[in-house]
Amino acid sequence: MNISQAAKLSGLSVKTVRYYADIKMVEPARNIQSGYRSYSNDDVAKLNFIGKARRFNFSIEECRELLSLYRDKNRSSKEVKKLTLAKIASIDEKLKEFHSLRDELSHLVDCCNGDDRPSCPILDELSK
Amino acid sequence: MNISQAAKLSGLSVKTVRYYADIKMVEPARNIQSGYRSYSNDDVAKLNFIGKARRFNFSIEECRELLSLYRDKNRSSKEVKKLTLAKIASIDEKLKEFHSLRDELSHLVDCCNGDDRPSCPILDELSK
DNA sequence: TATAAAGTCTCCAGTTACTGGAATGTAAAG
DNA sequence: CTTTACATTCCAGTAACTGGAGACTTTATA
């Protein structure tokens, strides 16, 4: 199938699918006459896999790794679990950061009158 | 003072401080002889302000806006509050996303044996 | 005073994961 | 046969820096 069909089936944009071909993540066959990319069902499965992993916040490089683990019949589930646990840990860190950020900001907002006068504890805090 | 001193006082890297000069956020005077950037205490105060706002997850453009509000003696605290509330809302969205991501991933991890066998529900999920 | 080391300058490239657009070529529909 | 839709490549831009090269100035050491 052509690229737009593959894109539709995988829920990705044509641009993104072409990008994945460029970076050698999913390299489809080529139609010799037209030069058009020609996607197999297997290619689409890979695109799906990558799309999902990206939605799970795995980076492109991590996707590459997961994909090769997926293709490797001798891999151990241990390896995949390790990758996923590391990902969870990094998400936890981000969560912690954002939580404290949020708390600090909302504290500042609570202290700010939000009226037409210039006095503003938010700016005061930023300038300290 | 020279750039490295300004960087040290503001807790930013020299590269970053030079970058802020390039994008016209904090434009120091120049030493005519050497061409070196020459930072005043006020420049350093601006750098501090920006550094803090960046740590509060405000973008460069938002920092620019906050900085001009800070400098504007006629501003209303309402404007600043509005910007901050919008920032909190966007952080909340990110928090929600990351939370559900985390939950899904940790559910997958719980289902995965993590042993030397290839069977792995994490990869199974990604390939669905 | 000569030289070495440290600090600074500008400019270019790379990072991440795409996205938009131009110019051009191919395929399908009317 | 022409219009339209889809495809191709290549270049540039995004956000906010960071790293490095090559050249110049200032400061410290011998």
Tab-separated table of C-alpha atoms (C1' of nucleotides) in Angstrom:
chain	number	residue	atom	x	y	z
A	1	MET	CA	0.000	0.000	0.000
A	2	ASN	CA	1.029	3.628	-0.423
A	3	ILE	CA	2.163	5.889	2.356
A	4	SER	CA	-1.155	7.602	3.013
A	5	GLN	CA	-2.887	4.260	3.544
A	6	ALA	CA	-0.148	3.151	5.920
A	7	ALA	CA	-0.428	6.452	7.738
A	8	LYS	CA	-4.164	6.124	8.095
A	9	LEU	CA	-3.960	2.544	9.361
A	10	SER	CA	-1.301	3.392	11.909
A	11	GLY	CA	-2.884	6.634	13.015
A	12	LEU	CA	0.234	8.629	12.162
A	13	SER	CA	0.684	11.535	9.778
A	14	VAL	CA	2.192	10.968	6.347
A	15	LYS	CA	5.017	13.281	7.315
A	16	THR	CA	5.757	11.232	10.393
A	17	VAL	CA	5.703	7.948	8.506
A	18	ARG	CA	8.098	9.365	5.934
A	19	TYR	CA	10.259	10.606	8.756
A	20	TYR	CA	10.402	7.117	10.253
A	21	ALA	CA	11.560	5.850	6.883
A	22	ASP	CA	14.242	8.547	6.712
A	23	ILE	CA	15.661	7.600	10.099
A	24	LYS	CA	15.520	3.911	9.154
A	25	MET	CA	12.950	2.839	11.703
A	26	VAL	CA	10.444	1.479	9.242
A	27	GLU	CA	11.897	1.084	5.774
A	28	PRO	CA	9.274	0.073	3.246
A	29	ALA	CA	9.918	-1.434	-0.165
A	30	ARG	CA	9.840	0.837	-3.185
A	31	ASN	CA	7.748	0.724	-6.292
A	32	ILE	CA	10.362	0.608	-9.023
A	33	GLN	CA	8.277	2.491	-11.590
A	34	SER	CA	7.104	5.368	-9.458
A	35	GLY	CA	9.612	5.413	-6.637
A	36	TYR	CA	6.663	5.453	-4.226
A	37	ARG	CA	7.124	3.778	-0.862
A	38	SER	CA	5.251	0.518	-0.632
A	39	TYR	CA	4.134	-0.564	2.834
A	40	SER	CA	3.415	-4.155	3.844
A	41	ASN	CA	1.092	-5.159	6.662
A	42	ASP	CA	4.158	-5.931	8.687
A	43	ASP	CA	5.415	-2.396	8.151
A	44	VAL	CA	2.089	-1.069	9.358
A	45	ALA	CA	2.340	-3.281	12.431
A	46	LYS	CA	5.709	-1.740	13.173
A	47	LEU	CA	4.287	1.748	12.728
A	48	ASN	CA	1.509	0.878	15.139
A	49	PHE	CA	3.987	-0.452	17.636
A	50	ILE	CA	6.075	2.695	17.423
A	51	GLY	CA	3.053	4.957	17.625
A	52	LYS	CA	1.912	3.273	20.787
A	53	ALA	CA	5.349	3.292	22.355
A	54	ARG	CA	5.670	7.002	21.525
A	55	ARG	CA	2.337	7.641	23.186
A	56	PHE	CA	3.796	5.853	26.202
A	57	ASN	CA	6.448	8.532	26.141
A	58	PHE	CA	9.269	6.294	24.954
A	59	SER	CA	11.827	8.232	22.909
A	60	ILE	CA	12.667	7.299	19.337
A	61	GLU	CA	15.808	5.537	20.483
A	62	GLU	CA	13.869	3.626	23.118
A	63	CYS	CA	11.322	2.703	20.477
A	64	ARG	CA	14.112	1.361	18.335
A	65	GLU	CA	15.281	-0.753	21.237
A	66	LEU	CA	11.795	-2.002	22.066
A	67	LEU	CA	11.201	-2.798	18.437
A	68	SER	CA	14.308	-4.908	18.202
A	69	LEU	CA	13.380	-6.659	21.434
A	70	TYR	CA	9.964	-7.269	19.991
A	71	ARG	CA	11.498	-8.815	16.887
A	72	ASP	CA	13.998	-10.876	18.853
A	73	LYS	CA	12.520	-14.238	19.678
A	74	ASN	CA	15.292	-14.886	22.214
A	75	ARG	CA	14.809	-11.745	24.245
A	76	SER	CA	13.891	-12.024	27.902
A	77	SER	CA	10.953	-10.192	29.395
A	78	LYS	CA	13.459	-8.970	31.978
A	79	GLU	CA	15.027	-6.631	29.459
A	80	VAL	CA	11.738	-5.066	28.480
A	81	LYS	CA	10.686	-4.726	32.085
A	82	LYS	CA	13.937	-2.972	32.901
A	83	LEU	CA	13.407	-0.424	30.147
A	84	THR	CA	9.856	0.174	31.258
A	85	LEU	CA	10.772	0.574	34.903
A	86	ALA	CA	13.385	3.139	33.956
A	87	LYS	CA	10.759	4.982	31.983
A	88	ILE	CA	8.393	4.941	34.941
A	89	ALA	CA	11.131	6.295	37.170
A	90	SER	CA	11.782	9.184	34.807
A	91	ILE	CA	8.087	9.939	34.609
A	92	ASP	CA	7.951	9.914	38.402
A	93	GLU	CA	10.697	12.477	38.514
A	94	LYS	CA	8.865	14.711	36.096
A	95	LEU	CA	5.692	14.282	38.114
A	96	LYS	CA	7.467	15.335	41.264
A	97	GLU	CA	8.915	18.405	39.622
A	98	PHE	CA	5.629	19.464	38.111
A	99	HIS	CA	3.794	18.901	41.359
A	100	SER	CA	6.054	21.146	43.358
A	101	LEU	CA	6.039	23.690	40.567
A	102	ARG	CA	2.294	23.692	40.550
A	103	ASP	CA	2.127	24.087	44.306
A	104	GLU	CA	4.525	27.008	44.326
A	105	LEU	CA	2.722	28.763	41.520
A	106	SER	CA	-0.700	28.272	43.025
A	107	HIS	CA	0.564	29.547	46.339
A	108	LEU	CA	1.747	32.692	44.568
A	109	VAL	CA	-1.560	33.047	42.799
A	110	ASP	CA	-3.385	32.794	46.115
A	111	CYS	CA	-1.308	35.655	47.451
A	112	CYS	CA	-1.981	37.862	44.440
A	113	ASN	CA	-4.960	40.172	44.498
A	114	GLY	CA	-5.332	40.101	40.751
A	115	ASP	CA	-6.768	43.569	40.610
A	116	ASP	CA	-5.930	46.731	38.706
A	117	ARG	CA	-3.202	47.808	41.075
A	118	PRO	CA	0.428	47.094	40.286
A	119	SER	CA	1.367	45.396	43.556
A	120	CYS	CA	2.023	41.764	42.693
A	121	PRO	CA	3.587	39.090	44.901
A	122	ILE	CA	4.216	36.875	41.884
A	123	LEU	CA	6.585	39.360	40.312
A	124	ASP	CA	8.027	40.094	43.734
A	125	GLU	CA	8.905	36.457	44.136
A	126	LEU	CA	10.447	36.233	40.687
A	127	SER	CA	12.657	39.217	41.363
A	128	LYS	CA	13.994	37.989	44.693
B	1	MET	CA	31.321	43.016	35.298
B	2	ASN	CA	32.247	40.430	32.672
B	3	ILE	CA	29.971	37.678	31.521
B	4	SER	CA	31.333	34.915	33.736
B	5	GLN	CA	30.735	37.004	36.834
B	6	ALA	CA	27.185	37.775	35.736
B	7	ALA	CA	26.671	34.100	35.021
B	8	LYS	CA	27.924	33.105	38.415
B	9	LEU	CA	25.767	35.658	40.241
B	10	SER	CA	22.651	34.655	38.343
B	11	GLY	CA	23.286	30.935	38.530
B	12	LEU	CA	23.179	30.555	34.775
B	13	SER	CA	25.812	29.258	32.389
B	14	VAL	CA	27.915	31.675	30.356
B	15	LYS	CA	26.481	30.138	27.222
B	16	THR	CA	22.962	30.779	28.429
B	17	VAL	CA	23.696	34.359	29.399
B	18	ARG	CA	25.239	34.995	25.990
B	19	TYR	CA	22.195	33.375	24.422
B	20	TYR	CA	19.898	35.739	26.315
B	21	ALA	CA	21.922	38.612	24.919
B	22	ASP	CA	21.619	37.201	21.394
B	23	ILE	CA	17.845	36.995	21.610
B	24	LYS	CA	17.715	40.491	23.112
B	25	MET	CA	16.362	39.534	26.508
B	26	VAL	CA	19.226	40.984	28.503
B	27	GLU	CA	21.450	43.229	26.447
B	28	PRO	CA	24.490	44.377	28.362
B	29	ALA	CA	26.721	47.325	27.498
B	30	ARG	CA	29.958	46.655	25.675
B	31	ASN	CA	33.479	47.460	26.585
B	32	ILE	CA	34.660	49.541	23.653
B	33	GLN	CA	38.290	48.396	23.832
B	34	SER	CA	37.764	44.675	24.146
B	35	GLY	CA	34.261	44.190	22.826
B	36	TYR	CA	33.496	42.215	25.975
B	37	ARG	CA	29.966	42.334	27.326
B	38	SER	CA	29.708	44.454	30.428
B	39	TYR	CA	26.926	43.544	32.874
B	40	SER	CA	25.413	45.943	35.375
B	41	ASN	CA	23.747	44.920	38.625
B	42	ASP	CA	20.458	45.608	36.985
B	43	ASP	CA	21.331	43.226	34.161
B	44	VAL	CA	22.110	40.571	36.742
B	45	ALA	CA	18.774	41.212	38.425
B	46	LYS	CA	17.074	40.608	35.089
B	47	LEU	CA	19.028	37.401	34.604
B	48	ASN	CA	17.964	36.259	38.043
B	49	PHE	CA	14.363	37.064	37.274
B	50	ILE	CA	14.490	35.118	34.046
B	51	GLY	CA	16.270	32.203	35.642
B	52	LYS	CA	13.595	31.928	38.264
B	53	ALA	CA	10.748	32.273	35.809
B	54	ARG	CA	12.345	29.571	33.638
B	55	ARG	CA	12.562	27.299	36.645
B	56	PHE	CA	8.853	27.973	37.098
B	57	ASN	CA	8.472	26.516	33.650
B	58	PHE	CA	7.641	29.783	31.915
B	59	SER	CA	8.783	29.808	28.295
B	60	ILE	CA	11.193	32.375	26.962
B	61	GLU	CA	8.335	34.333	25.425
B	62	GLU	CA	6.421	34.239	28.697
B	63	CYS	CA	9.547	35.388	30.487
B	64	ARG	CA	9.782	38.295	28.103
B	65	GLU	CA	6.201	39.193	28.909
B	66	LEU	CA	6.692	38.839	32.663
B	67	LEU	CA	9.846	40.900	32.472
B	68	SER	CA	8.082	43.733	30.715
B	69	LEU	CA	5.242	43.556	33.228
B	70	TYR	CA	7.810	43.663	35.973
B	71	ARG	CA	9.352	46.760	34.456
B	72	ASP	CA	6.002	48.407	33.840
B	73	LYS	CA	5.021	50.475	36.833
B	74	ASN	CA	1.487	50.790	35.493
B	75	ARG	CA	0.815	47.102	35.099
B	76	SER	CA	-1.989	45.479	37.030
B	77	SER	CA	-1.464	42.388	39.142
B	78	LYS	CA	-4.430	40.986	37.224
B	79	GLU	CA	-2.317	40.558	34.104
B	80	VAL	CA	0.381	38.651	35.919
B	81	LYS	CA	-2.139	36.496	37.700
B	82	LYS	CA	-3.770	35.626	34.412
B	83	LEU	CA	-0.487	34.478	32.918
B	84	THR	CA	0.294	32.426	35.981
B	85	LEU	CA	-3.110	30.784	36.092
B	86	ALA	CA	-2.731	29.779	32.454
B	87	LYS	CA	0.633	28.290	33.286
B	88	ILE	CA	-0.872	26.338	36.176
B	89	ALA	CA	-3.581	25.019	33.893
B	90	SER	CA	-1.041	23.786	31.367
B	91	ILE	CA	0.976	22.144	34.131
B	92	ASP	CA	-2.198	20.453	35.347
B	93	GLU	CA	-2.755	19.030	31.911
B	94	LYS	CA	0.754	17.671	31.769
B	95	LEU	CA	0.296	16.209	35.239
B	96	LYS	CA	-2.841	14.427	34.175
B	97	GLU	CA	-1.184	12.964	31.093
B	98	PHE	CA	1.849	11.788	32.984
B	99	HIS	CA	-0.259	10.291	35.729
B	100	SER	CA	-2.290	8.154	33.413
B	101	LEU	CA	0.829	7.213	31.487
B	102	ARG	CA	2.494	6.150	34.672
B	103	ASP	CA	-0.492	4.099	35.740
B	104	GLU	CA	-0.703	2.298	32.439
B	105	LEU	CA	2.989	1.521	32.386
B	106	SER	CA	3.074	0.299	35.935
B	107	HIS	CA	0.093	-1.893	35.274
B	108	LEU	CA	2.014	-3.432	32.384
B	109	VAL	CA	5.069	-3.903	34.552
B	110	ASP	CA	2.979	-5.659	37.175
B	111	CYS	CA	1.803	-8.113	34.558
B	112	CYS	CA	5.312	-8.841	33.315
B	113	ASN	CA	7.267	-11.690	34.884
B	114	GLY	CA	10.572	-10.033	34.152
B	115	ASP	CA	12.368	-13.329	33.842
B	116	ASP	CA	14.572	-14.935	31.195
B	117	ARG	CA	11.689	-16.150	29.094
B	118	PRO	CA	10.548	-14.199	26.078
B	119	SER	CA	6.870	-13.933	26.966
B	120	CYS	CA	6.214	-10.275	27.718
B	121	PRO	CA	2.859	-8.536	28.157
B	122	ILE	CA	4.464	-5.130	27.709
B	123	LEU	CA	5.504	-5.896	24.152
B	124	ASP	CA	2.197	-7.655	23.597
B	125	GLU	CA	0.368	-4.492	24.518
B	126	LEU	CA	2.550	-2.334	22.305
B	127	SER	CA	1.921	-4.573	19.333
B	128	LYS	CA	-1.851	-4.670	19.684
C	1	DT	C1'	59.311	41.102	29.247
C	2	DA	C1'	57.941	36.998	27.129
C	3	DT	C1'	54.965	33.501	27.333
C	4	DA	C1'	51.330	30.734	28.917
C	5	DA	C1'	46.792	30.284	30.638
C	6	DA	C1'	42.270	31.885	31.236
C	7	DG	C1'	38.519	34.397	29.618
C	8	DT	C1'	35.900	36.219	25.807
C	9	DC	C1'	34.350	36.857	21.118
C	10	DT	C1'	31.643	35.179	16.786
C	11	DC	C1'	29.867	31.716	14.022
C	12	DC	C1'	28.328	27.109	12.916
C	13	DA	C1'	26.357	22.717	14.031
C	14	DG	C1'	23.709	19.560	16.792
C	15	DT	C1'	20.029	18.308	19.985
C	16	DT	C1'	14.352	15.990	19.671
C	17	DA	C1'	10.779	14.601	16.853
C	18	DC	C1'	8.722	16.141	13.906
C	19	DT	C1'	6.026	19.892	10.723
C	20	DG	C1'	5.426	23.090	6.841
C	21	DG	C1'	6.322	24.400	2.333
C	22	DA	C1'	8.336	24.562	-2.434
C	23	DA	C1'	9.263	22.442	-6.682
C	24	DT	C1'	8.548	18.462	-9.203
C	25	DG	C1'	6.933	13.916	-10.669
C	26	DT	C1'	3.275	10.059	-10.959
C	27	DA	C1'	-1.404	8.030	-10.768
C	28	DA	C1'	-6.240	8.044	-10.958
C	29	DA	C1'	-10.651	10.188	-12.373
C	30	DG	C1'	-13.600	12.647	-15.433
D	1	DC	C1'	-6.418	15.052	-22.266
D	2	DT	C1'	-6.656	17.582	-18.470
D	3	DT	C1'	-7.583	18.180	-13.774
D	4	DT	C1'	-6.913	16.528	-9.309
D	5	DA	C1'	-4.918	13.847	-5.837
D	6	DC	C1'	-1.060	11.813	-4.149
D	7	DA	C1'	3.801	11.059	-4.071
D	8	DT	C1'	8.792	12.401	-4.110
D	9	DT	C1'	13.027	15.148	-2.396
D	10	DC	C1'	15.060	18.914	-0.160
D	11	DC	C1'	15.291	22.922	2.837
D	12	DA	C1'	13.951	25.490	6.849
D	13	DG	C1'	11.950	26.097	11.306
D	14	DT	C1'	10.510	24.740	16.014
D	15	DA	C1'	12.549	25.546	21.810
D	16	DA	C1'	16.151	26.623	24.426
D	17	DC	C1'	20.042	25.947	24.695
D	18	DT	C1'	24.993	23.337	24.316
D	19	DG	C1'	29.450	22.198	22.257
D	20	DG	C1'	33.259	23.312	19.598
D	21	DA	C1'	36.458	25.812	16.354
D	22	DG	C1'	39.301	29.685	15.496
D	23	DA	C1'	40.651	34.141	16.846
D	24	DC	C1'	41.356	37.857	20.062
D	25	DT	C1'	42.086	40.115	24.886
D	26	DT	C1'	43.362	40.011	29.530
D	27	DT	C1'	45.670	38.176	33.440
D	28	DA	C1'	49.134	35.378	35.729
D	29	DT	C1'	53.434	33.229	35.910
D	30	DA	C1'	58.558	32.558	34.887
